[in-house]
mmCIF file of C-alpha atoms in Angstrom:
data_model
loop_
_atom_site.group_PDB
_atom_site.id
_atom_site.type_symbol
_atom_site.label_atom_id
_atom_site.label_comp_id
_atom_site.label_asym_id
_atom_site.label_seq_id
_atom_site.Cartn_x
_atom_site.Cartn_y
_atom_site.Cartn_z
ATOM 1 C CA MET A 1 -0.724 20.241 11.445
ATOM 2 C CA ASP A 2 -2.423 18.154 9.423
ATOM 3 C CA PRO A 3 -3.312 15.240 11.240
ATOM 4 C CA ILE A 4 -3.165 12.727 8.442
ATOM 5 C CA ILE A 5 0.357 14.311 6.645
ATOM 6 C CA GLU A 6 1.787 14.107 10.447
ATOM 7 C CA SER A 7 0.760 10.512 10.649
ATOM 8 C CA LEU A 8 3.291 9.504 7.947
ATOM 9 C CA THR A 9 6.565 7.389 8.142
ATOM 10 C CA LEU A 10 9.014 9.678 6.508
ATOM 11 C CA VAL A 11 12.527 8.031 6.492
ATOM 12 C CA ASP A 12 16.110 8.947 4.275
ATOM 13 C CA GLU A 13 17.435 5.916 2.915
ATOM 14 C CA LEU A 14 20.151 5.089 5.869
ATOM 15 C CA SER A 15 16.482 5.514 8.492
ATOM 16 C CA LEU A 16 14.973 3.190 5.632
ATOM 17 C CA ILE A 17 16.831 -0.017 6.249
ATOM 18 C CA ASN A 18 16.372 0.320 9.877
ATOM 19 C CA VAL A 19 12.730 0.522 9.371
ATOM 20 C CA LEU A 20 13.342 -2.661 6.632
ATOM 21 C CA ASP A 21 14.854 -4.448 10.066
ATOM 22 C CA ASP A 22 12.313 -3.501 12.559
ATOM 23 C CA ILE A 23 9.494 -4.677 10.239
ATOM 24 C CA ILE A 24 10.747 -7.980 8.945
ATOM 25 C CA ASN A 25 11.922 -8.854 13.012
ATOM 26 C CA THR A 26 8.449 -8.005 14.326
ATOM 27 C CA ASP A 27 7.343 -9.669 17.329
ATOM 28 C CA LYS A 28 3.553 -9.024 16.615
ATOM 29 C CA THR A 29 1.225 -8.393 14.063
ATOM 30 C CA ILE A 30 1.966 -5.167 12.070
ATOM 31 C CA SER A 31 0.868 -3.505 8.757
ATOM 32 C CA VAL A 32 2.304 -1.148 6.387
ATOM 33 C CA GLY A 33 0.353 1.263 3.645
ATOM 34 C CA PHE A 34 1.233 4.117 1.701
ATOM 35 C CA LEU A 35 -0.716 7.749 1.405
ATOM 36 C CA ASN A 36 -0.986 8.655 -1.816
ATOM 37 C CA GLN A 37 -3.573 11.508 -3.197
ATOM 38 C CA HIS A 38 -5.874 8.718 -3.597
ATOM 39 C CA ALA A 39 -6.183 8.065 -0.208
ATOM 40 C CA TYR A 40 -5.829 11.256 1.210
ATOM 41 C CA ASN A 41 -9.339 12.003 0.176
ATOM 42 C CA LEU A 42 -10.899 8.979 0.954
ATOM 43 C CA MET A 43 -9.731 9.856 4.607
ATOM 44 C CA HIS A 44 -11.836 12.827 4.123
ATOM 45 C CA THR A 45 -15.244 11.419 3.552
ATOM 46 C CA SER A 46 -15.455 8.833 6.182
ATOM 47 C CA ASN A 47 -14.326 8.497 10.072
ATOM 48 C CA ALA A 48 -14.197 4.190 9.196
ATOM 49 C CA ILE A 49 -11.618 4.816 6.570
ATOM 50 C CA ARG A 50 -9.548 7.542 8.353
ATOM 51 C CA ALA A 51 -9.516 5.102 11.722
ATOM 52 C CA ASP A 52 -8.200 2.214 9.556
ATOM 53 C CA PHE A 53 -5.454 4.479 7.965
ATOM 54 C CA PHE A 54 -4.880 5.439 11.287
ATOM 55 C CA ASP A 55 -4.313 1.572 12.535
ATOM 56 C CA LEU A 56 -1.733 0.740 10.134
ATOM 57 C CA ASP A 57 1.512 0.780 11.785
ATOM 58 C CA TYR A 58 3.619 2.266 9.025
ATOM 59 C CA LEU A 59 2.339 4.676 6.523
ATOM 60 C CA PHE A 60 4.453 5.847 3.907
ATOM 61 C CA ARG A 61 4.634 8.863 1.049
ATOM 62 C CA ASP A 62 3.248 8.185 -2.124
ATOM 63 C CA GLY A 63 3.569 10.626 -4.663
ATOM 64 C CA LYS A 64 4.340 14.227 -5.622
ATOM 65 C CA GLY A 65 0.711 14.968 -4.365
ATOM 66 C CA ILE A 66 2.379 14.290 -0.398
ATOM 67 C CA GLU A 67 5.231 15.491 -1.347
ATOM 68 C CA LEU A 68 3.428 19.025 -1.690
ATOM 69 C CA ALA A 69 1.148 18.421 1.395
ATOM 70 C CA CYS A 70 4.221 17.790 3.511
ATOM 71 C CA LEU A 71 6.394 20.737 2.817
ATOM 72 C CA HIS A 72 2.866 22.645 3.177
ATOM 73 C CA ASN A 73 3.327 21.447 6.627
ATOM 74 C CA ASN A 74 6.931 22.270 7.008
ATOM 75 C CA LEU A 75 8.114 18.335 7.210
ATOM 76 C CA LEU A 76 10.604 17.716 5.091
ATOM 77 C CA PRO A 77 9.573 15.263 2.526
ATOM 78 C CA GLN A 78 12.170 12.369 2.682
ATOM 79 C CA LEU A 79 12.072 9.271 -0.039
ATOM 80 C CA ASN A 80 9.022 8.839 -1.900
ATOM 81 C CA LEU A 81 8.022 4.897 -1.077
ATOM 82 C CA ASN A 82 5.469 4.133 -3.123
ATOM 83 C CA GLY A 83 4.506 0.666 -3.165
ATOM 84 C CA THR A 84 5.484 -0.817 -7.164
ATOM 85 C CA ASP A 85 8.960 -0.043 -6.211
ATOM 86 C CA PHE A 86 9.030 -0.791 -2.460
ATOM 87 C CA ILE A 87 7.038 -3.754 -1.993
ATOM 88 C CA PRO A 88 9.501 -6.053 -3.736
ATOM 89 C CA ARG A 89 12.251 -4.766 -2.195
ATOM 90 C CA LEU A 90 10.535 -5.688 0.865
ATOM 91 C CA ILE A 91 9.514 -9.145 -0.150
ATOM 92 C CA SER A 92 13.548 -9.652 -1.289
ATOM 93 C CA HIS A 93 14.791 -7.870 2.456
ATOM 94 C CA LEU A 94 12.439 -10.689 4.101
ATOM 95 C CA GLN A 95 13.795 -13.704 1.716
ATOM 96 C CA GLN A 96 17.272 -12.700 2.099
ATOM 97 C CA SER A 97 16.753 -13.319 6.005
ATOM 98 C CA GLN A 98 16.033 -17.264 5.588
ATOM 99 C CA LYS A 99 13.089 -16.572 8.458
ATOM 100 C CA HIS A 100 10.472 -19.209 8.223
ATOM 101 C CA ILE A 101 7.702 -17.143 5.944
ATOM 102 C CA THR A 102 4.151 -18.720 4.826
ATOM 103 C CA TRP A 103 3.248 -16.390 1.769
ATOM 104 C CA PHE A 104 -0.583 -14.755 1.096
ATOM 105 C CA ALA A 105 -1.855 -12.958 -1.667
ATOM 106 C CA TYR A 106 -5.431 -11.259 -1.481
ATOM 107 C CA GLY A 107 -7.186 -9.408 -3.776
ATOM 108 C CA THR A 108 -7.321 -8.838 -8.047
ATOM 109 C CA GLU A 109 -8.750 -11.627 -9.694
ATOM 110 C CA GLN A 110 -7.492 -14.403 -12.119
ATOM 111 C CA PRO A 111 -5.075 -14.944 -13.813
ATOM 112 C CA TRP A 112 -3.569 -12.193 -12.649
ATOM 113 C CA LEU A 113 -3.739 -12.828 -9.044
ATOM 114 C CA ASP A 114 -1.366 -15.904 -9.083
ATOM 115 C CA ALA A 115 0.519 -14.944 -12.412
ATOM 116 C CA GLY A 116 1.569 -12.055 -9.888
ATOM 117 C CA ALA A 117 2.314 -13.496 -6.754
ATOM 118 C CA LYS A 118 4.431 -16.560 -8.465
ATOM 119 C CA ARG A 119 6.556 -13.612 -9.518
ATOM 120 C CA LEU A 120 5.963 -10.939 -6.436
ATOM 121 C CA PHE A 121 7.127 -14.359 -3.857
ATOM 122 C CA ASN A 122 9.880 -15.114 -6.396
ATOM 123 C CA SER A 123 7.882 -18.217 -6.991
ATOM 124 C CA GLN A 124 7.784 -19.320 -3.423
ATOM 125 C CA VAL A 125 4.739 -21.488 -2.441
ATOM 126 C CA PHE A 126 1.178 -18.950 -1.401
ATOM 127 C CA TYR A 127 -2.157 -19.374 -0.496
ATOM 128 C CA SER A 128 -4.189 -16.706 -2.821
ATOM 129 C CA LEU A 129 -8.284 -15.302 -2.797
ATOM 130 C CA ASP A 130 -9.414 -12.841 -5.172
ATOM 131 C CA GLY A 131 -10.360 -9.353 -4.038
ATOM 132 C CA PHE A 132 -13.976 -9.841 -4.316
ATOM 133 C CA ARG A 133 -15.415 -11.182 -0.971
ATOM 134 C CA ALA A 134 -16.997 -10.502 2.147
ATOM 135 C CA ILE A 135 -14.597 -9.529 4.158
ATOM 136 C CA ASP A 136 -14.958 -12.088 6.778
ATOM 137 C CA ASP A 137 -14.118 -14.896 3.496
ATOM 138 C CA TYR A 138 -10.771 -12.804 4.513
ATOM 139 C CA LEU A 139 -10.461 -13.165 7.945
ATOM 140 C CA ILE A 140 -11.522 -17.107 7.871
ATOM 141 C CA HIS A 141 -8.648 -17.571 5.883
ATOM 142 C CA ASN A 142 -6.774 -17.296 8.908
ATOM 143 C CA HIS A 143 -6.768 -20.791 9.792
ATOM 144 C CA ARG A 144 -3.311 -21.191 7.628
ATOM 145 C CA TYR A 145 -1.550 -19.009 9.216
ATOM 146 C CA GLN A 146 1.591 -20.643 10.810
ATOM 147 C CA SER A 147 2.134 -20.327 14.693
ATOM 148 C CA LYS A 148 6.006 -20.729 13.930
ATOM 149 C CA ALA A 149 5.906 -18.618 11.334
ATOM 150 C CA LEU A 150 6.226 -14.640 9.771
ATOM 151 C CA ASN A 151 3.283 -15.055 8.034
ATOM 152 C CA VAL A 152 3.497 -12.777 5.259
ATOM 153 C CA VAL A 153 -0.194 -10.895 3.684
ATOM 154 C CA VAL A 154 -0.039 -8.854 0.151
ATOM 155 C CA LEU A 155 -3.604 -6.924 -0.028
ATOM 156 C CA VAL A 156 -4.274 -5.750 -3.705
ATOM 157 C CA MET A 157 -8.295 -5.472 -3.565
ATOM 158 C CA GLY A 158 -7.587 -1.515 -3.681
ATOM 159 C CA MET A 159 -8.075 1.241 -1.254
ATOM 160 C CA PRO A 160 -10.148 1.469 1.152
ATOM 161 C CA LYS A 161 -11.275 -2.029 1.455
ATOM 162 C CA GLN A 162 -7.704 -3.831 1.812
ATOM 163 C CA GLU A 163 -6.954 -0.994 4.932
ATOM 164 C CA GLN A 164 -10.636 -2.087 6.319
ATOM 165 C CA VAL A 165 -9.112 -5.663 5.549
ATOM 166 C CA ALA A 166 -5.719 -4.867 7.422
ATOM 167 C CA ALA A 167 -7.541 -3.483 10.509
ATOM 168 C CA GLN A 168 -9.690 -6.570 10.958
ATOM 169 C CA LEU A 169 -6.580 -8.814 10.775
ATOM 170 C CA LYS A 170 -4.776 -6.748 13.036
ATOM 171 C CA GLN A 171 -7.549 -7.058 15.463
ATOM 172 C CA GLN A 172 -8.518 -10.856 15.059
ATOM 173 C CA THR A 173 -5.170 -12.986 14.868
ATOM 174 C CA LYS A 174 -2.998 -14.974 17.062
ATOM 175 C CA ASN A 175 -0.053 -15.448 14.697
ATOM 176 C CA LYS A 176 2.841 -13.340 13.876
ATOM 177 C CA LEU A 177 1.704 -11.572 10.822
ATOM 178 C CA LEU A 178 3.111 -8.793 8.415
ATOM 179 C CA ILE A 179 0.108 -7.328 6.661
ATOM 180 C CA ILE A 180 1.207 -5.157 3.791
ATOM 181 C CA CYS A 181 -1.645 -3.413 1.096
ATOM 182 C CA GLY A 182 -0.008 -3.284 -2.129
ATOM 183 C CA GLY A 183 -3.158 -1.776 -4.171
ATOM 184 C CA ALA A 184 -1.927 -2.638 -7.970
ATOM 185 C CA ILE A 185 0.947 -4.321 -7.153
ATOM 186 C CA LEU A 186 0.347 -7.668 -8.519
ATOM 187 C CA ASP A 187 -1.138 -6.255 -11.933
ATOM 188 C CA PHE A 188 1.842 -4.381 -12.505
ATOM 189 C CA GLN A 189 3.952 -7.631 -11.010
ATOM 190 C CA ALA A 190 1.650 -10.133 -13.255
ATOM 191 C CA GLY A 191 2.391 -7.209 -16.408
ATOM 192 C CA ARG A 192 -1.371 -6.625 -16.344
ATOM 193 C CA VAL A 193 -1.198 -2.917 -15.759
ATOM 194 C CA ARG A 194 2.038 -0.766 -18.425
ATOM 195 C CA ARG A 195 4.431 1.048 -15.479
ATOM 196 C CA ALA A 196 5.699 4.668 -16.827
ATOM 197 C CA PRO A 197 8.767 5.284 -18.161
ATOM 198 C CA GLN A 198 11.636 5.932 -15.425
ATOM 199 C CA ILE A 199 11.712 9.237 -17.261
ATOM 200 C CA VAL A 200 8.187 9.746 -15.863
ATOM 201 C CA ARG A 201 8.134 8.354 -12.855
ATOM 202 C CA LYS A 202 11.004 11.069 -11.985
ATOM 203 C CA LEU A 203 8.998 13.533 -13.214
ATOM 204 C CA GLY A 204 6.393 12.698 -10.606
ATOM 205 C CA LEU A 205 4.089 12.462 -13.809
ATOM 206 C CA GLU A 206 3.286 8.467 -13.324
ATOM 207 C CA TRP A 207 -0.658 9.170 -12.327
ATOM 208 C CA PHE A 208 -0.701 10.847 -15.925
ATOM 209 C CA TYR A 209 0.631 8.124 -17.581
ATOM 210 C CA ARG A 210 -1.652 5.648 -15.671
ATOM 211 C CA LEU A 211 -4.555 7.671 -16.653
ATOM 212 C CA VAL A 212 -3.567 8.240 -20.146
ATOM 213 C CA TRP A 213 -3.968 3.802 -20.691
ATOM 214 C CA GLU A 214 -7.094 3.903 -18.050
ATOM 215 C CA PRO A 215 -8.957 7.502 -18.674
ATOM 216 C CA ARG A 216 -11.877 5.541 -17.641
ATOM 217 C CA ARG A 217 -11.741 4.287 -14.791
ATOM 218 C CA LEU A 218 -9.321 6.849 -13.533
ATOM 219 C CA PHE A 219 -10.908 10.149 -14.782
ATOM 220 C CA SER A 220 -12.739 10.440 -11.152
ATOM 221 C CA ARG A 221 -9.610 9.999 -9.222
ATOM 222 C CA TYR A 222 -7.158 11.920 -10.805
ATOM 223 C CA ILE A 223 -8.831 14.965 -12.855
ATOM 224 C CA LEU A 224 -11.525 15.290 -9.966
ATOM 225 C CA GLY A 225 -9.609 14.323 -7.477
ATOM 226 C CA ILE A 226 -6.448 15.877 -7.488
ATOM 227 C CA PRO A 227 -8.039 19.914 -7.486
ATOM 228 C CA VAL A 228 -10.000 18.641 -4.600
ATOM 229 C CA PHE A 229 -7.113 17.504 -2.711
ATOM 230 C CA PHE A 230 -4.911 20.281 -2.890
ATOM 231 C CA TRP A 231 -7.775 22.552 -1.963
ATOM 232 C CA ARG A 232 -8.339 19.713 1.389
ATOM 233 C CA VAL A 233 -4.489 20.488 2.065
ATOM 234 C CA TYR A 234 -4.858 23.997 2.118
ATOM 235 C CA TYR A 235 -7.889 23.947 4.176
ATOM 236 C CA THR A 236 -6.631 21.518 6.596
ATOM 237 C CA ASN A 237 -3.554 23.882 7.308
ATOM 238 C CA THR A 238 -5.454 27.353 7.421
ATOM 239 C CA LYS A 239 -8.860 26.618 9.109
#
Protein backbone atom coordinates (compact mmCIF):
# COMPACT_ATOMS: atom_id res chain seq x y z
CA MET A 1 0.00 0.00 0.00
CA ASP A 2 1.23 3.47 -0.92
CA PRO A 3 1.76 5.20 2.48
CA ILE A 4 0.75 8.58 1.07
CA ILE A 5 -2.57 7.27 -0.23
CA GLU A 6 -3.06 5.26 2.95
CA SER A 7 -2.84 8.49 5.00
CA LEU A 8 -5.94 9.97 3.32
CA THR A 9 -9.15 10.67 5.20
CA LEU A 10 -11.67 9.10 2.81
CA VAL A 11 -15.31 9.85 3.60
CA ASP A 12 -18.74 9.50 2.03
CA GLU A 13 -21.46 12.11 2.46
CA LEU A 14 -22.82 10.50 5.64
CA SER A 15 -19.48 10.13 7.41
CA LEU A 16 -18.48 13.65 6.30
CA ILE A 17 -21.13 15.10 8.61
CA ASN A 18 -19.51 13.30 11.55
CA VAL A 19 -16.07 14.51 10.46
CA LEU A 20 -17.31 18.11 10.29
CA ASP A 21 -18.74 17.79 13.78
CA ASP A 22 -15.48 16.32 15.10
CA ILE A 23 -13.50 19.16 13.54
CA ILE A 24 -15.60 22.01 14.92
CA ASN A 25 -15.88 20.42 18.37
CA THR A 26 -12.16 19.88 18.78
CA ASP A 27 -10.69 20.50 22.20
CA LYS A 28 -7.14 20.59 20.85
CA THR A 29 -5.19 21.99 17.94
CA ILE A 30 -5.91 20.12 14.71
CA SER A 31 -5.03 20.70 11.07
CA VAL A 32 -6.85 20.03 7.82
CA GLY A 33 -5.30 19.71 4.37
CA PHE A 34 -5.83 18.33 0.89
CA LEU A 35 -3.91 15.85 -1.25
CA ASN A 36 -3.89 16.48 -4.97
CA GLN A 37 -1.48 15.39 -7.70
CA HIS A 38 0.83 18.34 -7.03
CA ALA A 39 0.97 17.65 -3.29
CA TYR A 40 1.71 13.98 -3.98
CA ASN A 41 4.66 14.97 -6.17
CA LEU A 42 5.95 17.41 -3.55
CA MET A 43 5.88 14.68 -0.92
CA HIS A 44 8.26 12.66 -3.07
CA THR A 45 10.82 15.47 -3.26
CA SER A 46 11.57 15.97 0.43
CA ASN A 47 11.28 14.02 3.67
CA ALA A 48 10.51 17.28 5.48
CA ILE A 49 7.60 18.07 3.15
CA ARG A 50 6.30 14.52 3.50
CA ALA A 51 6.46 14.80 7.29
CA ASP A 52 4.50 18.07 7.28
CA PHE A 53 1.73 16.50 5.20
CA PHE A 54 1.67 13.40 7.41
CA ASP A 55 1.34 15.72 10.41
CA LEU A 56 -2.07 16.92 9.16
CA ASP A 57 -4.91 15.43 11.19
CA TYR A 58 -7.27 15.31 8.21
CA LEU A 59 -5.92 14.87 4.68
CA PHE A 60 -8.76 14.84 2.15
CA ARG A 61 -8.72 13.57 -1.42
CA ASP A 62 -8.61 16.31 -4.04
CA GLY A 63 -8.88 15.56 -7.75
CA LYS A 64 -9.09 12.85 -10.37
CA GLY A 65 -5.46 11.85 -10.10
CA ILE A 66 -5.76 10.91 -6.44
CA GLU A 67 -9.02 9.11 -7.21
CA LEU A 68 -7.16 6.91 -9.70
CA ALA A 69 -4.32 6.42 -7.20
CA CYS A 70 -6.86 5.22 -4.62
CA LEU A 71 -8.31 2.72 -7.07
CA HIS A 72 -4.80 1.53 -7.93
CA ASN A 73 -4.32 0.88 -4.20
CA ASN A 74 -7.65 -0.95 -3.93
CA LEU A 75 -9.26 1.86 -1.94
CA LEU A 76 -12.72 3.28 -2.57
CA PRO A 77 -11.99 6.96 -3.37
CA GLN A 78 -15.19 8.29 -1.77
CA LEU A 79 -15.89 12.04 -2.00
CA ASN A 80 -13.73 14.49 -3.89
CA LEU A 81 -13.14 17.22 -1.30
CA ASN A 82 -11.17 19.98 -3.00
CA GLY A 83 -10.52 22.95 -0.75
CA THR A 84 -12.32 25.46 -2.99
CA ASP A 85 -15.64 23.71 -2.32
CA PHE A 86 -15.01 22.12 1.05
CA ILE A 87 -13.55 25.05 2.98
CA PRO A 88 -16.60 27.36 2.55
CA ARG A 89 -18.76 24.44 3.68
CA LEU A 90 -16.59 23.96 6.75
CA ILE A 91 -16.66 27.71 7.53
CA SER A 92 -20.45 27.72 7.21
CA HIS A 93 -20.66 24.73 9.55
CA LEU A 94 -18.45 26.55 12.05
CA GLN A 95 -20.57 29.69 11.94
CA GLN A 96 -23.80 27.76 12.36
CA SER A 97 -22.38 26.16 15.51
CA GLN A 98 -22.66 29.48 17.37
CA LYS A 99 -19.22 28.95 18.87
CA HIS A 100 -17.02 31.85 19.92
CA ILE A 101 -14.54 31.94 17.03
CA THR A 102 -11.59 34.18 16.25
CA TRP A 103 -10.72 34.23 12.54
CA PHE A 104 -7.29 34.45 10.90
CA ALA A 105 -6.18 34.45 7.26
CA TYR A 106 -2.50 34.08 6.39
CA GLY A 107 -1.42 34.19 2.77
CA THR A 108 -1.72 35.59 -0.77
CA GLU A 109 -1.41 39.40 -1.14
CA GLN A 110 -3.51 42.52 -0.88
CA PRO A 111 -6.12 43.47 -1.90
CA TRP A 112 -7.04 39.83 -2.53
CA LEU A 113 -6.18 38.71 0.98
CA ASP A 114 -8.67 40.87 2.85
CA ALA A 115 -11.29 40.81 0.08
CA GLY A 116 -11.23 37.01 -0.03
CA ALA A 117 -11.17 36.61 3.76
CA LYS A 118 -14.09 39.00 4.18
CA ARG A 119 -16.18 36.95 1.80
CA LEU A 120 -15.06 33.56 3.15
CA PHE A 121 -15.72 34.58 6.76
CA ASN A 122 -19.03 36.26 5.86
CA SER A 123 -17.83 39.70 6.98
CA GLN A 124 -16.82 38.52 10.45
CA VAL A 125 -13.90 40.35 12.05
CA PHE A 126 -10.59 38.69 11.20
CA TYR A 127 -6.83 39.17 11.44
CA SER A 128 -4.63 38.78 8.38
CA LEU A 129 -1.01 38.55 7.25
CA ASP A 130 0.21 38.25 3.67
CA GLY A 131 1.85 35.03 2.51
CA PHE A 132 5.35 36.33 1.79
CA ARG A 133 6.77 36.45 5.30
CA ALA A 134 9.17 34.25 7.22
CA ILE A 135 7.51 31.39 9.06
CA ASP A 136 8.41 32.95 12.42
CA ASP A 137 6.18 35.94 11.60
CA TYR A 138 3.12 33.70 11.58
CA LEU A 139 4.17 32.03 14.81
CA ILE A 140 4.66 35.39 16.56
CA HIS A 141 1.17 36.44 15.44
CA ASN A 142 -0.28 33.87 17.84
CA HIS A 143 -0.44 36.53 20.56
CA ARG A 144 -3.84 37.33 19.05
CA TYR A 145 -5.19 33.82 19.68
CA GLN A 146 -7.97 33.73 22.26
CA SER A 147 -7.73 31.21 25.09
CA LYS A 148 -11.52 30.97 25.46
CA ALA A 149 -12.33 30.77 21.75
CA LEU A 150 -11.82 28.42 18.85
CA ASN A 151 -9.12 30.09 16.77
CA VAL A 152 -9.55 29.29 13.07
CA VAL A 153 -6.51 29.91 10.86
CA VAL A 154 -6.81 29.61 7.08
CA LEU A 155 -3.40 29.30 5.39
CA VAL A 156 -3.33 30.34 1.72
CA MET A 157 0.35 30.65 0.89
CA GLY A 158 0.58 27.59 -1.34
CA MET A 159 2.21 24.19 -0.95
CA PRO A 160 4.45 23.26 0.77
CA LYS A 161 4.88 26.44 2.84
CA GLN A 162 1.35 26.35 4.26
CA GLU A 163 1.79 22.76 5.47
CA GLN A 164 5.10 23.74 7.09
CA VAL A 165 3.43 26.67 8.86
CA ALA A 166 0.58 24.38 9.94
CA ALA A 167 3.02 21.90 11.50
CA GLN A 168 4.87 24.69 13.34
CA LEU A 169 1.65 26.24 14.64
CA LYS A 170 0.46 22.87 15.90
CA GLN A 171 3.72 22.32 17.72
CA GLN A 172 3.96 25.74 19.35
CA THR A 173 0.46 26.98 20.15
CA LYS A 174 -1.15 26.36 23.52
CA ASN A 175 -4.60 27.57 22.52
CA LYS A 176 -7.41 25.68 20.80
CA LEU A 177 -6.68 26.03 17.10
CA LEU A 178 -8.17 24.79 13.85
CA ILE A 179 -5.68 25.15 10.99
CA ILE A 180 -6.94 24.87 7.41
CA CYS A 181 -4.50 24.62 4.49
CA GLY A 182 -6.46 26.48 1.85
CA GLY A 183 -4.27 26.86 -1.24
CA ALA A 184 -5.89 29.43 -3.54
CA ILE A 185 -9.20 29.64 -1.66
CA LEU A 186 -8.97 33.38 -0.95
CA ASP A 187 -7.95 34.17 -4.53
CA PHE A 188 -11.05 32.29 -5.69
CA GLN A 189 -13.24 34.02 -3.11
CA ALA A 190 -11.90 37.45 -4.11
CA GLY A 191 -12.40 36.78 -7.83
CA ARG A 192 -8.71 36.94 -8.64
CA VAL A 193 -8.76 33.40 -10.04
CA ARG A 194 -11.55 32.12 -12.29
CA ARG A 195 -13.40 28.97 -11.28
CA ALA A 196 -14.03 26.37 -13.96
CA PRO A 197 -17.65 25.86 -15.08
CA GLN A 198 -19.54 23.14 -13.23
CA ILE A 199 -19.50 20.73 -16.18
CA VAL A 200 -15.70 21.01 -16.39
CA ARG A 201 -15.41 20.26 -12.68
CA LYS A 202 -17.67 17.21 -12.96
CA LEU A 203 -15.47 15.85 -15.73
CA GLY A 204 -12.40 16.20 -13.49
CA LEU A 205 -10.80 18.74 -15.83
CA GLU A 206 -10.59 21.79 -13.59
CA TRP A 207 -6.80 21.47 -13.70
CA PHE A 208 -6.91 21.89 -17.50
CA TYR A 209 -9.13 24.96 -17.22
CA ARG A 210 -6.67 26.55 -14.79
CA LEU A 211 -3.77 25.65 -17.06
CA VAL A 212 -5.43 27.45 -19.97
CA TRP A 213 -5.78 30.61 -17.88
CA GLU A 214 -2.37 30.42 -16.17
CA PRO A 215 -0.12 28.49 -18.59
CA ARG A 216 3.22 29.94 -17.48
CA ARG A 217 2.67 29.39 -13.76
CA LEU A 218 1.06 25.95 -14.06
CA PHE A 219 2.97 24.40 -16.99
CA SER A 220 5.47 22.61 -14.78
CA ARG A 221 2.82 21.50 -12.27
CA TYR A 222 0.55 19.88 -14.85
CA ILE A 223 2.29 19.25 -18.18
CA LEU A 224 5.42 17.91 -16.49
CA GLY A 225 3.94 16.97 -13.14
CA ILE A 226 1.05 14.74 -14.23
CA PRO A 227 3.19 12.15 -16.08
CA VAL A 228 5.62 12.13 -13.14
CA PHE A 229 2.70 11.64 -10.75
CA PHE A 230 1.37 8.58 -12.57
CA TRP A 231 4.85 7.10 -12.84
CA ARG A 232 5.29 7.52 -9.08
CA VAL A 233 1.90 6.00 -8.30
CA TYR A 234 2.82 2.95 -10.36
CA TYR A 235 6.38 2.75 -9.03
CA THR A 236 5.33 3.06 -5.40
CA ASN A 237 3.01 0.09 -5.73
CA THR A 238 5.25 -2.19 -7.77
CA LYS A 239 8.73 -1.68 -6.36
